[in-house]
Short mmCIF file of N, CA, C and O in Angstrom, two decimals:
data_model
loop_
_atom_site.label_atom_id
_atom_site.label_comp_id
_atom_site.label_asym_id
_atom_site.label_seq_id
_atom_site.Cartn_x
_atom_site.Cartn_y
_atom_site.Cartn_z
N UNK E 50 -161.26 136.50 106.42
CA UNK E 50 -161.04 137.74 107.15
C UNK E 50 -160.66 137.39 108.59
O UNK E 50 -161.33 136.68 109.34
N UNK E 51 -159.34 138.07 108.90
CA UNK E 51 -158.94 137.77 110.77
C UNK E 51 -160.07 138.56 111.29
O UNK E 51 -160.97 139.22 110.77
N UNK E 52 -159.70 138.26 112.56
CA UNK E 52 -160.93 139.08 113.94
C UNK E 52 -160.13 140.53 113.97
O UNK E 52 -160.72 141.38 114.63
N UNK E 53 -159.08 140.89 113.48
CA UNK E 53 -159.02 142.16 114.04
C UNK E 53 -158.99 142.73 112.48
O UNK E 53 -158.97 143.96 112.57
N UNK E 54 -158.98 142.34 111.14
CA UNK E 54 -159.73 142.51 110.29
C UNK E 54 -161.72 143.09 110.47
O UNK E 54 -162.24 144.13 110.06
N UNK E 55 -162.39 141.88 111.23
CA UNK E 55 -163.51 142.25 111.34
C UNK E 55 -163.80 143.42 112.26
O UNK E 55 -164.55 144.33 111.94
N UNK E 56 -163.05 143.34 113.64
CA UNK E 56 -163.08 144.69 114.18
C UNK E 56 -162.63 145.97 113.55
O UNK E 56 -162.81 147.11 113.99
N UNK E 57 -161.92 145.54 112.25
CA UNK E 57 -161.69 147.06 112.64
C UNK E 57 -162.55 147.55 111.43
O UNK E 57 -162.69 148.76 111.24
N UNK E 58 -163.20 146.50 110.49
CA UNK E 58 -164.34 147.02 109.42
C UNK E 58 -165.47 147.81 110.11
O UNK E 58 -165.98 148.87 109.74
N UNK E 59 -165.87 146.71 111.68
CA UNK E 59 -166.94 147.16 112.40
C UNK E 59 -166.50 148.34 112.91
O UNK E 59 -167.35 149.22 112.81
N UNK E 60 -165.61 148.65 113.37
CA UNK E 60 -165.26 150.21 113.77
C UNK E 60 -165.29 151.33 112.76
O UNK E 60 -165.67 152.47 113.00
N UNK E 61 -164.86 150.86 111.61
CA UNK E 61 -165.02 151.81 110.57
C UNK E 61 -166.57 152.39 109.98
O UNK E 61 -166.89 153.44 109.43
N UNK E 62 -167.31 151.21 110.36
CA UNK E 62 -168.26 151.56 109.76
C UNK E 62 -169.24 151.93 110.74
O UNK E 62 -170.37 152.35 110.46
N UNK E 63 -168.84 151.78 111.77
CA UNK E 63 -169.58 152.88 113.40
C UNK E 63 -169.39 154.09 113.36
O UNK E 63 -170.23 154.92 113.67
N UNK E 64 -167.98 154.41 112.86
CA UNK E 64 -167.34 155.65 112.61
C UNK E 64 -168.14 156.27 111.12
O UNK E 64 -168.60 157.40 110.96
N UNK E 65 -168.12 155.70 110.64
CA UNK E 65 -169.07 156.19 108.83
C UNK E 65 -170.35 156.44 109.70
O UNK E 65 -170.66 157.57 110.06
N UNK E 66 -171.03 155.40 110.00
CA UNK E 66 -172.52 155.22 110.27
C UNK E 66 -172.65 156.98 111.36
O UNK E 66 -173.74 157.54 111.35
N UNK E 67 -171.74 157.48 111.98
CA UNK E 67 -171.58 158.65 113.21
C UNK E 67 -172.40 159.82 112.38
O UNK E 67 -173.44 160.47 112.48
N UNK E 68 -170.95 159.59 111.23
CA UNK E 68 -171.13 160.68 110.83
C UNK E 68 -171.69 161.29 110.26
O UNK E 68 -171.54 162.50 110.16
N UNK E 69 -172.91 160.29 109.46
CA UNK E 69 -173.98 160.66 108.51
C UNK E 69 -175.03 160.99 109.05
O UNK E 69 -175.99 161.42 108.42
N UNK E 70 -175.00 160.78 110.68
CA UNK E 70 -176.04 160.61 111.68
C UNK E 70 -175.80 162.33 112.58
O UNK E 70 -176.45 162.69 113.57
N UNK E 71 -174.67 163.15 111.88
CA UNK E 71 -174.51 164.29 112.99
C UNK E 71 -175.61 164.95 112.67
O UNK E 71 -176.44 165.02 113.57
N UNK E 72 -176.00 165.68 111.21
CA UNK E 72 -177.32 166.54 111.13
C UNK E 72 -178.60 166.05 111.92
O UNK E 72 -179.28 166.79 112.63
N UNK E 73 -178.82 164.83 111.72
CA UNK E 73 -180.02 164.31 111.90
C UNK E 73 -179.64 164.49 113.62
O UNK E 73 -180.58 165.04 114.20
N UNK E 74 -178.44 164.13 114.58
CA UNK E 74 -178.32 164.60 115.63
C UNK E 74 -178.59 165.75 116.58
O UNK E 74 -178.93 165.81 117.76
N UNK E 75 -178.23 166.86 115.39
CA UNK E 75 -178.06 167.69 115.61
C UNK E 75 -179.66 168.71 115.65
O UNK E 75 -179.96 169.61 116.42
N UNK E 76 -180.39 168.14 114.54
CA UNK E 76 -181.44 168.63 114.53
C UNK E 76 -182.60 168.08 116.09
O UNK E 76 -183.38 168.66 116.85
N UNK E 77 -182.27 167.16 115.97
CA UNK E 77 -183.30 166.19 117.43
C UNK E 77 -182.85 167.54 118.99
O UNK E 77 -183.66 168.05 119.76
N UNK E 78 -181.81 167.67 118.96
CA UNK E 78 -181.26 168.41 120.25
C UNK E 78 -181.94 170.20 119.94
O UNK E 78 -181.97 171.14 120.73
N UNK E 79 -182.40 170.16 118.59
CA UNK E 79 -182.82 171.34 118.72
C UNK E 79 -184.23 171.92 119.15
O UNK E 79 -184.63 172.92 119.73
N UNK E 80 -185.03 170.25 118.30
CA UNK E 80 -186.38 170.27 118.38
C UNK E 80 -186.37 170.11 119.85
O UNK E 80 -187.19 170.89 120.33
N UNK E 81 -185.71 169.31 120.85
CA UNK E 81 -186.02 168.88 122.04
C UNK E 81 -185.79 170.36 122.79
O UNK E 81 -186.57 170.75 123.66
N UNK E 82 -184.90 170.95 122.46
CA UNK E 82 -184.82 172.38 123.08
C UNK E 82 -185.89 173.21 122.59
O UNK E 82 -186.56 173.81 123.42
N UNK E 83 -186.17 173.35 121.24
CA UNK E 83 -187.62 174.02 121.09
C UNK E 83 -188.65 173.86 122.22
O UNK E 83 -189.12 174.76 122.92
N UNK E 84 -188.93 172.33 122.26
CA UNK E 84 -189.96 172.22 123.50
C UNK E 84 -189.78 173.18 124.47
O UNK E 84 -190.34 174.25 124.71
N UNK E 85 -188.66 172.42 125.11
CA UNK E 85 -188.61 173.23 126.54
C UNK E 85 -187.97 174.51 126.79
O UNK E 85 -187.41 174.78 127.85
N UNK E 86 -188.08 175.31 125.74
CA UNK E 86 -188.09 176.89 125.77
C UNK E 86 -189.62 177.30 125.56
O UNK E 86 -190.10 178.20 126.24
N UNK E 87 -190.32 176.67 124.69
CA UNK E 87 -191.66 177.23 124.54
C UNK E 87 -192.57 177.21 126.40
O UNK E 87 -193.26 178.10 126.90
N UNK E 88 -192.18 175.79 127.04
CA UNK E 88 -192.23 175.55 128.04
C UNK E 88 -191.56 176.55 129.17
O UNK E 88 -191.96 176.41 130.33
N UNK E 89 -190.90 177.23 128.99
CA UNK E 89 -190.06 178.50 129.76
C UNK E 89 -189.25 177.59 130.50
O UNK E 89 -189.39 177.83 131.70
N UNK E 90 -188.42 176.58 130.26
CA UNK E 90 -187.55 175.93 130.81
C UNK E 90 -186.26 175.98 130.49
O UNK E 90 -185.66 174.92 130.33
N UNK E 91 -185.53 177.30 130.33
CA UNK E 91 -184.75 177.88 129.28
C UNK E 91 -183.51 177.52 130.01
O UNK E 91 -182.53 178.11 129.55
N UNK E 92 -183.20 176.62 131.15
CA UNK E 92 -181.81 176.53 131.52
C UNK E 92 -181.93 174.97 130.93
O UNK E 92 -180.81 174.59 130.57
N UNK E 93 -182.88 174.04 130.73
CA UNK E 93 -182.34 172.99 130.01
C UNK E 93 -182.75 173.19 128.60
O UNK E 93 -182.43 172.21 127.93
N UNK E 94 -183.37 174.16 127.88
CA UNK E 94 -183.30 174.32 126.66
C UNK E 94 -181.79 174.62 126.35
O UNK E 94 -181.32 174.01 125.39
N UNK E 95 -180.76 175.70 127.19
CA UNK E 95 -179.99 176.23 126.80
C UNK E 95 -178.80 174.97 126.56
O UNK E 95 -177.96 175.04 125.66
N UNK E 96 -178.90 173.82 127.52
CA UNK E 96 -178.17 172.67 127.06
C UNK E 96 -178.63 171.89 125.93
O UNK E 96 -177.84 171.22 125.26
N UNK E 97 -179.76 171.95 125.70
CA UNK E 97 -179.80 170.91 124.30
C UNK E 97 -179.36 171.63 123.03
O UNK E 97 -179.23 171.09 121.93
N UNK E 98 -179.14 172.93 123.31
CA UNK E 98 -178.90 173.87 122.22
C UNK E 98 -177.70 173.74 121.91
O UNK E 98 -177.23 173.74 120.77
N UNK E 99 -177.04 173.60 123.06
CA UNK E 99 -175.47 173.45 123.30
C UNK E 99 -174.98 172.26 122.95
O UNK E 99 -174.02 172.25 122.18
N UNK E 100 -175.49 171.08 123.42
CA UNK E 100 -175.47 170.12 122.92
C UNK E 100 -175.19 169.64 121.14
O UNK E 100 -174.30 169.02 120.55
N UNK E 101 -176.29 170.24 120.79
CA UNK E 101 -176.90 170.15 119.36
C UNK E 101 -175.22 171.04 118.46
O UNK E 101 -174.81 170.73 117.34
N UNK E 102 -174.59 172.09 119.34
CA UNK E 102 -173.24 172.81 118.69
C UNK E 102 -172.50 171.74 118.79
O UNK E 102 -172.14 171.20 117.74
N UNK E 103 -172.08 171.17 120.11
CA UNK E 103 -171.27 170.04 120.25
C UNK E 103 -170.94 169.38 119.27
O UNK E 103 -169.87 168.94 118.85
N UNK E 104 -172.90 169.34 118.65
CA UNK E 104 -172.33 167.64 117.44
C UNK E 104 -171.68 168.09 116.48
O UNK E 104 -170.81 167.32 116.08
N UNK E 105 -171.76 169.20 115.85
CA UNK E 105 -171.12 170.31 114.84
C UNK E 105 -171.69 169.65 113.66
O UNK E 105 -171.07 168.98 112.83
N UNK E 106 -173.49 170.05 113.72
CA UNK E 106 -174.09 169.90 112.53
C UNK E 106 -172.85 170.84 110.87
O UNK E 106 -171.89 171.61 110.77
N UNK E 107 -173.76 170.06 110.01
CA UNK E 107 -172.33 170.68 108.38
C UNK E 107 -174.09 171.46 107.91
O UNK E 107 -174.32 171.96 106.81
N UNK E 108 -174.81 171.40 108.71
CA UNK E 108 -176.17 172.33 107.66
C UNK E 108 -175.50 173.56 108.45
O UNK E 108 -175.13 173.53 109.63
N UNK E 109 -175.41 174.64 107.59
CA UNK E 109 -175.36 176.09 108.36
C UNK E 109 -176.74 176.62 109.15
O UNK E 109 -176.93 177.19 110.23
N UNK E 110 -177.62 176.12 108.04
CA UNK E 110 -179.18 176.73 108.67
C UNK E 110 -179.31 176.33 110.25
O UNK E 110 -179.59 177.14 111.13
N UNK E 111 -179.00 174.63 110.50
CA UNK E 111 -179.01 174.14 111.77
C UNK E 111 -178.21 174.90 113.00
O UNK E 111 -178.64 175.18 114.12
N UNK E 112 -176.90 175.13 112.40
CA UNK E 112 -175.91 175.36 113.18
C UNK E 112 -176.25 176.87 113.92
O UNK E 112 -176.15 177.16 115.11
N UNK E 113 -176.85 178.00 112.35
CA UNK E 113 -177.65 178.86 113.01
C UNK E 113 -178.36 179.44 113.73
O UNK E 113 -178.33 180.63 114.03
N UNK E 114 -179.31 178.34 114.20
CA UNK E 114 -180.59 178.32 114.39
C UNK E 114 -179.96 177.67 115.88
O UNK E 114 -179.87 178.52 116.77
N UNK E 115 -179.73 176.96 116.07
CA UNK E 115 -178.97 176.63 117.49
C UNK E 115 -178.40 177.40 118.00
O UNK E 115 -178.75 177.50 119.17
N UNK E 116 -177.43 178.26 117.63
CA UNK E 116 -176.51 179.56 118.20
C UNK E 116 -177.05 180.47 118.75
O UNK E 116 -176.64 181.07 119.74
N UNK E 117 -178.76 180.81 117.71
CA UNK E 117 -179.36 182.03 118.17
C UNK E 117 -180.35 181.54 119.02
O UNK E 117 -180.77 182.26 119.93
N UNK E 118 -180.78 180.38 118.85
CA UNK E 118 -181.54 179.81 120.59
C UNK E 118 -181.02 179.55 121.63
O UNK E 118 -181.64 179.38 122.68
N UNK E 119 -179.37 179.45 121.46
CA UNK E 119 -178.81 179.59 122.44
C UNK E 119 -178.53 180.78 123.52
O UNK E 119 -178.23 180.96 124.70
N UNK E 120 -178.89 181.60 122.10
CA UNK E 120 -178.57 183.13 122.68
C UNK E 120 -179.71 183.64 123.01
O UNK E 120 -179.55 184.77 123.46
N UNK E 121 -181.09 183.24 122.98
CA UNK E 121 -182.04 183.62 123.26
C UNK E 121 -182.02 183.30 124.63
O UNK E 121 -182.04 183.97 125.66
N UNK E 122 -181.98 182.07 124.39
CA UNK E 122 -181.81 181.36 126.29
C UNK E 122 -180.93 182.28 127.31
O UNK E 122 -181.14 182.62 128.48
N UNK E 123 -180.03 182.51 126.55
CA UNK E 123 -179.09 183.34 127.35
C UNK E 123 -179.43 184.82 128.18
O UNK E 123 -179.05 185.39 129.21
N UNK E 124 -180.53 185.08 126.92
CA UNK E 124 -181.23 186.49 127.35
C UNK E 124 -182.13 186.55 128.16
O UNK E 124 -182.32 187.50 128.92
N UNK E 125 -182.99 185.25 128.06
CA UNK E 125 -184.33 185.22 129.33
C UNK E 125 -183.31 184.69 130.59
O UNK E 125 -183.65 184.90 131.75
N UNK E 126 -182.56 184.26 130.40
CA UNK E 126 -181.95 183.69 131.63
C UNK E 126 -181.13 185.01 132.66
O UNK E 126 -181.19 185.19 133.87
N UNK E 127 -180.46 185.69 131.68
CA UNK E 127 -180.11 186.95 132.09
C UNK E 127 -181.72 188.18 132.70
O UNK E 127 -181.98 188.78 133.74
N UNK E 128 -182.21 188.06 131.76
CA UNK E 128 -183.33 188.83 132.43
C UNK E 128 -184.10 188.89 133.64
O UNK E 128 -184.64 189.80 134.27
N UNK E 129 -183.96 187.28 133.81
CA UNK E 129 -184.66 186.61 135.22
C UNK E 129 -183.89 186.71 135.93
O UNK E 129 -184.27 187.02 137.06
N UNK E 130 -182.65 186.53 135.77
CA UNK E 130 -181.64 187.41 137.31
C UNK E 130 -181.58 188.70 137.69
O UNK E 130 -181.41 189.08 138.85
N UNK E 131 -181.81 189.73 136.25
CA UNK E 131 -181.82 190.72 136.37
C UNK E 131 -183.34 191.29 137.37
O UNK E 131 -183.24 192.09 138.29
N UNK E 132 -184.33 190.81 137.03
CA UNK E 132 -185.71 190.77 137.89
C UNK E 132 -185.79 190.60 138.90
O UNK E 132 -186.41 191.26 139.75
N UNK E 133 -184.90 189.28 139.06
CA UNK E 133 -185.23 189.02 140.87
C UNK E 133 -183.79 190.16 141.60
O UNK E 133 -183.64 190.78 142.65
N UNK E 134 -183.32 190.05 140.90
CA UNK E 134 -182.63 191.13 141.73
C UNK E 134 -183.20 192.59 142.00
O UNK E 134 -183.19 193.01 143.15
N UNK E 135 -183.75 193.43 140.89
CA UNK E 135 -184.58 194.24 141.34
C UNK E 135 -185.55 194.39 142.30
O UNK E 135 -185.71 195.46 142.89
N UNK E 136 -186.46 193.04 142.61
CA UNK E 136 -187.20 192.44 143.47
C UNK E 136 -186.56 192.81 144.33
O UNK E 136 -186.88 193.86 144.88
N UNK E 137 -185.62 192.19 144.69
CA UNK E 137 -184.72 191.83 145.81
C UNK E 137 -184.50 193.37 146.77
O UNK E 137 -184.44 193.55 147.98
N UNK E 138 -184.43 194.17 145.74
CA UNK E 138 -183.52 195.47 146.11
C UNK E 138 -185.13 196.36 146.30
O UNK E 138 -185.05 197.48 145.78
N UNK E 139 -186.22 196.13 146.80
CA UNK E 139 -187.21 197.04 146.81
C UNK E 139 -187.46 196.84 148.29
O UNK E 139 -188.34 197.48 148.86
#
């Protein structure tokens, strides 16, 4: 086997090895966002959520379940502007 034979098996199989690895990716970015929403840390929950779309899990359940924590995030995040602005205006 030449060297650019072996590179390009090793590339191929970095590229295989990726892709079997997106769910399992995809799920880690969600649990890590679980945390830190339960934590009320919902502007870096809302990136791991985002993140976790990025990888473009193939489970629908995952892909689900990320979209609507994304959108949850979206809502406390909206709410808390909406609050301090009321604050603001008293």
């Amino acid at each position: 086997m030449t060297e650019h034979q072996t590179v390009r098996s090793f590339v191929c199989y970095i590229a295989h090895e990726s892709n079997n690895r997106v769910p399992e990716i995809a799920q880690n970015f969600k649990e890590q966002g679980n945390d830190y929403f339960k934590g009320k840390r919902h502007r870096e929950a809302l990136a791991f959520y985002s993140q976790g779309i990025d990888a473009k899990p193939t489970n629908p359940a995952v892909l689900e379940a990320l979209l609507c924590n994304r959108a949850a995030c979206n809502l406390e995040l909206s709410e808390a502007i909406l609050h301090h602005t009321c604050l603001s205006l008293r």
